[in-house]
Amino acid sequence: MPCVALLSDVLDMHYLAPAFREHCPDIDLRLGKDLGPLDQIDAAVCWYPPHGLLAQLPQLQLVQSLAAGVDHITADPQLPRALPLCRIVDPEMATGMKAYVCWAVIHQQRQMPAYLASAAVGAWREQTMSPPGRHRVGIAGLGTLGLACAEALAAIGYSVRGWSRSAKADLPPGVAGFHGDAQLGEFLSGCDTLVCLLPLTPQTQGFLNAELFARLPRGAHLINVGRGAHLVEADLLRALDRGELSAATLDAFTQEPLPPEHPFWADPRILVTPHIATRTDVSVIAQQTLNNLALLQRGERPGTAVDLDRGY
Ligand code: NAP
């Protein structure tokens, strides 16, 4: 009977319990403040786990993120780095992200904010229209989610490019690939819309900054669906004021929930969504956790284990 702890400093993890019990009726689930004997816990499912707690679980075999990213776990300075740390990789999560990113690109490129303003006053007013093929969308991060978005945007006619750490063979048709710091400038110079789908690591923190904005085509649209800490918020406001950027669609923030007094809410150039670009199905979290634990107990390494040296 597996013993699984659901750990978070910021989220009530009870919503996960029914899915775990459905997949494993005998499971010993530990939640909340009293986790019982710590030496019985085999796996920990985490979203911002309390710092230092994982290091106190002597029999822990698996640290499982309930999300695609693991930055909320690697932020723990006492993370036991010898243990496998797995993330969720789920086709449905990619489908949700594709829908969000396509919507965000189209919303700006087809001038929907102007149509919403016209509709509010009953005005039949056409905006200029250019075909998707003349709009260049760049995706920073060509992983599971970035690749899915690149493919979807190319399929509806956008001119798509992507940037990753390593070179990519077999990119979807119509997607141009760039990689590494040496090709970053060339990549950015062709992004009328830039989508950030990077993992948050020490290398990518603050990636969306003044220097980067100045390298984009003037008036570019920024979509951040990565993490809040990818963005230097003050640099974004300055780039919008200078006209380097025309708009931003933001789904992730350093402080979540974004406080009501935050300047982004009231800025008509910025569209805020509350970290909803995509979600992980609870059943998938339960299934992948239990599968990963079973694999480890057979001495096999799960395919979704991250490389802690790379940070993703
Ligand atoms: P992934 O499969 O690990 O892919 C990460 C991509 O980023 C890879 O292409 C990687 O390059 C590239 N990359 C990493 N570090 C880089 C660097 N220093 N320079 C250039 N490229 C770099 O991740 P994923 O599953 O697509 O998820 C991406 C992120 O999306 C997650 O980490 C999370 O932060 C965010 N996310 C947000 C939401 C939301 O609702 N807003 C939901 C899910 C996920 P290589 O291919 O060369 O390794």
XYZ file of C-alpha atoms and ligand atoms in Angstrom:
360
model
C 0.000 0.000 0.000
C 1.693 3.238 -1.105
C 1.918 6.148 1.306
C 1.635 9.466 -0.522
C 1.832 12.945 1.013
C 0.185 15.907 -0.711
C 2.278 18.957 0.149
C 1.745 22.651 -0.504
C 2.267 25.907 1.299
C -0.191 27.773 -0.918
C -2.876 25.349 -2.132
C -5.442 23.216 -0.333
C -4.438 19.811 -1.726
C -7.647 18.031 -0.641
C -8.992 18.373 -4.195
C -6.497 15.663 -5.266
C -7.566 13.043 -2.713
C -10.603 11.538 -4.518
C -8.563 10.892 -7.689
C -5.819 9.122 -5.702
C -8.414 7.014 -3.871
C -10.122 6.145 -7.140
C -6.871 4.911 -8.685
C -5.686 3.193 -5.507
C -8.466 2.485 -2.935
C -5.944 1.218 -0.324
C -3.691 4.270 -0.529
C -2.377 5.832 2.693
C -2.827 9.546 1.901
C -1.271 12.178 4.129
C -2.436 15.811 3.977
C -2.579 18.927 6.059
C -0.591 19.805 9.156
C -0.383 16.340 10.776
C 1.357 14.035 8.316
C 1.685 11.145 10.769
C 4.939 9.163 10.983
C 7.237 10.757 8.399
C 9.242 7.564 7.876
C 6.254 5.903 6.178
C 5.920 8.362 3.289
C 6.962 6.896 -0.087
C 6.053 9.755 -2.434
C 5.346 13.469 -2.126
C 3.103 15.302 -4.582
C 4.049 18.952 -4.452
C 3.026 22.498 -5.348
C 5.278 24.945 -3.457
C 6.015 22.406 -0.673
C 7.113 23.849 2.700
C 10.864 24.414 2.488
C 12.863 21.753 4.307
C 9.996 19.262 4.664
C 11.050 16.894 1.854
C 14.463 16.565 3.494
C 12.728 15.238 6.647
C 11.127 12.238 4.906
C 13.700 9.426 5.333
C 11.945 6.801 3.157
C 10.906 9.141 0.349
C 11.408 7.590 -3.090
C 9.673 10.091 -5.381
C 9.138 13.840 -5.502
C 6.283 14.496 -7.918
C 5.320 17.936 -9.247
C 1.619 18.344 -9.912
C 2.510 20.603 -12.846
C 4.693 20.672 -15.979
C 7.208 22.914 -14.209
C 9.329 22.055 -11.168
C 10.624 25.523 -10.198
C 8.229 25.585 -7.205
C 10.091 22.526 -5.853
C 13.690 23.309 -6.864
C 13.270 26.616 -4.966
C 13.589 24.575 -1.731
C 17.255 24.976 -0.719
C 17.081 21.649 1.168
C 15.564 19.642 -1.681
C 17.041 16.106 -1.517
C 18.684 16.252 -4.948
C 19.506 12.553 -5.099
C 15.790 11.657 -5.335
C 13.987 11.496 -8.679
C 11.889 14.618 -9.278
C 9.139 14.047 -11.859
C 6.897 16.496 -13.671
C 3.543 15.988 -15.381
C 3.621 15.470 -19.135
C 0.083 15.248 -20.412
C -1.339 15.630 -23.943
C -4.485 17.273 -22.551
C -2.378 19.923 -20.842
C -0.764 20.667 -24.201
C -4.204 20.920 -25.832
C -5.295 23.496 -23.254
C -2.105 25.512 -23.772
C -2.504 25.403 -27.566
C -6.023 26.814 -27.271
C -4.917 29.621 -24.935
C -1.889 30.636 -27.000
C -3.794 30.559 -30.315
C -6.553 32.665 -28.734
C -4.040 35.192 -27.338
C -2.225 35.521 -30.681
C -5.456 35.906 -32.662
C -7.059 38.264 -30.122
C -4.335 40.867 -30.708
C -3.430 40.148 -34.333
C -7.114 40.405 -35.393
C -7.508 43.535 -33.219
C -10.204 42.131 -30.935
C -9.587 44.774 -28.189
C -10.590 47.465 -30.723
C -13.693 45.472 -31.754
C -14.700 45.006 -28.124
C -14.407 48.773 -27.613
C -16.507 49.395 -30.756
C -19.096 46.845 -29.702
C -19.453 48.537 -26.315
C -20.708 51.693 -28.087
C -22.564 49.923 -30.911
C -20.105 51.121 -33.568
C -19.656 49.155 -36.827
C -15.991 49.977 -37.374
C -13.542 47.907 -39.401
C -9.910 47.634 -38.377
C -7.101 46.927 -40.816
C -6.629 43.235 -41.446
C -3.510 41.355 -42.454
C -3.344 37.631 -43.179
C -1.872 35.319 -40.527
C 1.008 34.384 -42.844
C 2.349 37.945 -42.575
C 2.384 37.765 -38.773
C 5.470 36.152 -37.255
C 4.958 34.326 -33.951
C 8.041 33.264 -32.016
C 7.893 30.715 -29.235
C 10.683 30.765 -26.661
C 10.799 27.188 -25.358
C 10.172 24.383 -27.824
C 9.384 21.666 -25.293
C 6.208 19.646 -24.860
C 3.995 22.742 -24.683
C 5.934 25.073 -26.987
C 6.068 22.517 -29.785
C 2.333 21.834 -29.526
C 1.618 25.590 -29.780
C 4.042 26.010 -32.703
C 2.333 23.238 -34.617
C -1.161 24.628 -33.935
C -0.241 28.184 -34.953
C 1.454 26.975 -38.136
C -1.643 24.901 -38.954
C -3.837 28.031 -38.930
C -1.428 29.908 -41.164
C 0.834 31.954 -38.886
C 4.516 32.252 -39.701
C 6.072 30.407 -36.769
C 9.558 30.207 -35.310
C 10.818 28.683 -32.094
C 13.849 29.004 -29.873
C 15.304 26.343 -27.581
C 18.516 25.524 -25.766
C 19.540 22.730 -28.130
C 19.097 22.398 -31.901
C 15.909 20.622 -32.983
C 15.587 18.107 -35.775
C 12.112 17.214 -37.106
C 10.297 20.444 -36.285
C 6.658 20.513 -37.439
C 6.208 21.709 -41.039
C 6.351 25.499 -41.328
C 8.196 26.031 -38.028
C 11.676 27.581 -38.193
C 14.076 26.608 -35.409
C 16.667 28.716 -33.582
C 18.733 27.703 -30.584
C 21.174 28.953 -28.025
C 22.321 32.440 -27.121
C 24.073 32.872 -30.480
C 20.772 32.651 -32.406
C 18.608 34.534 -29.900
C 18.961 37.923 -31.640
C 17.999 36.525 -35.041
C 15.033 34.719 -33.477
C 13.783 37.819 -31.642
C 14.113 40.086 -34.686
C 11.342 38.060 -36.364
C 8.776 37.905 -33.524
C 5.724 40.152 -34.093
C 4.325 38.136 -31.195
C 6.675 36.546 -28.665
C 5.335 33.667 -26.550
C 7.326 32.664 -23.462
C 7.024 28.944 -22.738
C 10.364 28.445 -21.042
C 10.789 26.634 -17.737
C 11.885 28.870 -14.863
C 15.551 28.183 -14.143
C 18.443 30.395 -12.985
C 19.268 30.893 -16.708
C 15.751 31.981 -17.747
C 14.779 34.102 -14.728
C 14.271 37.701 -15.923
C 14.526 36.596 -19.579
C 11.749 39.036 -20.563
C 13.655 42.250 -19.861
C 14.407 45.666 -21.376
C 17.318 44.410 -23.468
C 15.179 41.660 -24.988
C 12.221 43.967 -25.692
C 14.534 46.317 -27.609
C 15.516 43.426 -29.918
C 11.909 42.661 -30.956
C 10.242 44.294 -33.972
C 8.737 47.624 -32.825
C 5.204 47.219 -31.459
C 5.472 43.486 -30.751
C 2.939 41.651 -28.591
C 4.240 39.680 -25.593
C 2.483 36.576 -24.284
C 3.861 35.160 -21.031
C 2.507 31.728 -20.198
C 5.736 30.593 -18.516
C 6.284 31.859 -14.993
C 5.948 35.325 -13.462
C 9.666 35.494 -12.670
C 10.518 35.300 -16.387
C 9.287 38.887 -16.653
C 10.889 42.051 -15.296
C 7.638 43.904 -14.648
C 9.038 47.449 -14.607
C 10.804 46.800 -17.941
C 7.501 45.705 -19.494
C 5.760 48.956 -18.492
C 8.669 51.010 -19.869
C 8.725 49.030 -23.149
C 4.960 49.636 -23.561
C 5.423 53.370 -22.849
C 8.217 53.573 -25.426
C 6.191 51.700 -28.057
C 8.696 48.852 -28.243
C 5.794 46.635 -27.253
C 2.158 47.348 -28.127
C 0.443 44.824 -25.847
C 1.020 42.042 -23.351
C -1.077 39.029 -22.453
C 0.065 37.675 -19.108
C -1.018 34.486 -17.354
C 1.699 34.075 -14.705
C 2.942 36.523 -12.078
C 5.582 36.668 -9.378
C 2.823 37.336 -6.868
C -0.275 35.188 -7.326
C -3.059 36.127 -6.913
C -2.021 39.412 -8.526
C -2.961 42.054 -5.896
C -5.941 44.316 -6.819
C -3.752 47.432 -6.657
C -1.197 46.057 -9.146
C -0.774 48.453 -12.126
C -1.203 45.642 -14.689
C -4.931 45.311 -13.937
C -5.812 48.863 -14.976
C -3.446 49.112 -17.955
C -5.465 48.830 -21.188
C -2.388 47.500 -23.015
C -2.132 44.505 -20.667
C -4.537 41.591 -20.506
C -4.274 39.610 -17.270
C -5.551 36.056 -16.845
C -5.257 34.263 -13.476
C -2.814 31.438 -14.331
C -5.439 29.481 -16.274
C -3.675 28.930 -19.615
C -3.940 25.217 -18.967
C -4.541 22.813 -16.093
C -3.459 19.328 -15.184
C -6.267 16.842 -14.817
C -6.361 15.482 -11.245
C -6.767 11.945 -12.507
C -3.571 12.299 -14.579
C -1.669 13.579 -11.530
C -2.797 10.567 -9.486
C -2.107 8.081 -12.278
C 1.349 9.430 -13.143
C 2.370 9.607 -9.469
C 1.351 6.008 -8.798
C 2.952 4.786 -12.044
C 6.184 6.635 -11.303
C 6.331 5.173 -7.804
C 5.722 1.664 -9.164
C 8.499 2.147 -11.759
C 10.947 3.310 -9.090
C 10.073 0.376 -6.860
C 10.966 -1.908 -9.803
C 14.285 -0.073 -10.139
C 13.313 1.813 -13.319
C 13.653 5.566 -13.890
C 10.408 7.343 -14.914
C 10.546 9.096 -18.280
C 9.197 12.318 -16.752
C 12.076 12.703 -14.275
C 13.744 16.098 -14.762
C 17.458 16.766 -15.012
C 18.192 18.708 -11.824
C 21.463 20.062 -13.204
C 19.581 21.652 -16.134
C 16.747 22.699 -13.788
C 13.928 21.358 -16.012
P 9.765 21.388 -21.395
O 9.149 20.272 -22.172
O 10.748 21.078 -20.323
O 10.438 22.367 -22.452
C 11.231 23.454 -22.093
C 11.788 24.132 -23.351
O 12.507 25.288 -22.972
C 12.755 23.225 -24.120
O 12.589 23.420 -25.519
C 14.123 23.760 -23.683
O 15.159 23.578 -24.638
C 13.827 25.236 -23.536
N 14.790 25.875 -22.645
C 15.049 25.610 -21.343
N 16.038 26.399 -20.872
C 16.417 27.171 -21.925
C 17.407 28.175 -22.093
N 18.224 28.541 -21.085
N 17.540 28.745 -23.316
C 16.743 28.363 -24.346
N 15.779 27.419 -24.255
C 15.625 26.834 -23.054
O 8.616 22.269 -20.716
P 7.048 22.330 -21.067
O 6.366 21.132 -20.562
O 6.896 22.714 -22.502
O 6.615 23.549 -20.107
C 7.226 24.833 -20.211
C 6.798 25.718 -19.060
O 5.458 26.151 -19.243
C 6.761 25.053 -17.685
O 8.046 24.940 -17.110
C 5.888 26.022 -16.906
O 6.689 27.029 -16.337
C 4.991 26.644 -17.988
N 3.576 26.230 -17.802
C 2.641 27.192 -17.610
C 1.302 26.854 -17.458
C 0.232 27.894 -17.314
O -0.933 27.542 -17.091
N 0.557 29.160 -17.462
C 0.922 25.502 -17.494
C 1.888 24.545 -17.717
C 3.220 24.914 -17.864
P 15.650 22.094 -25.083
O 14.514 21.555 -25.924
O 16.864 22.336 -25.880
O 15.846 21.320 -23.816
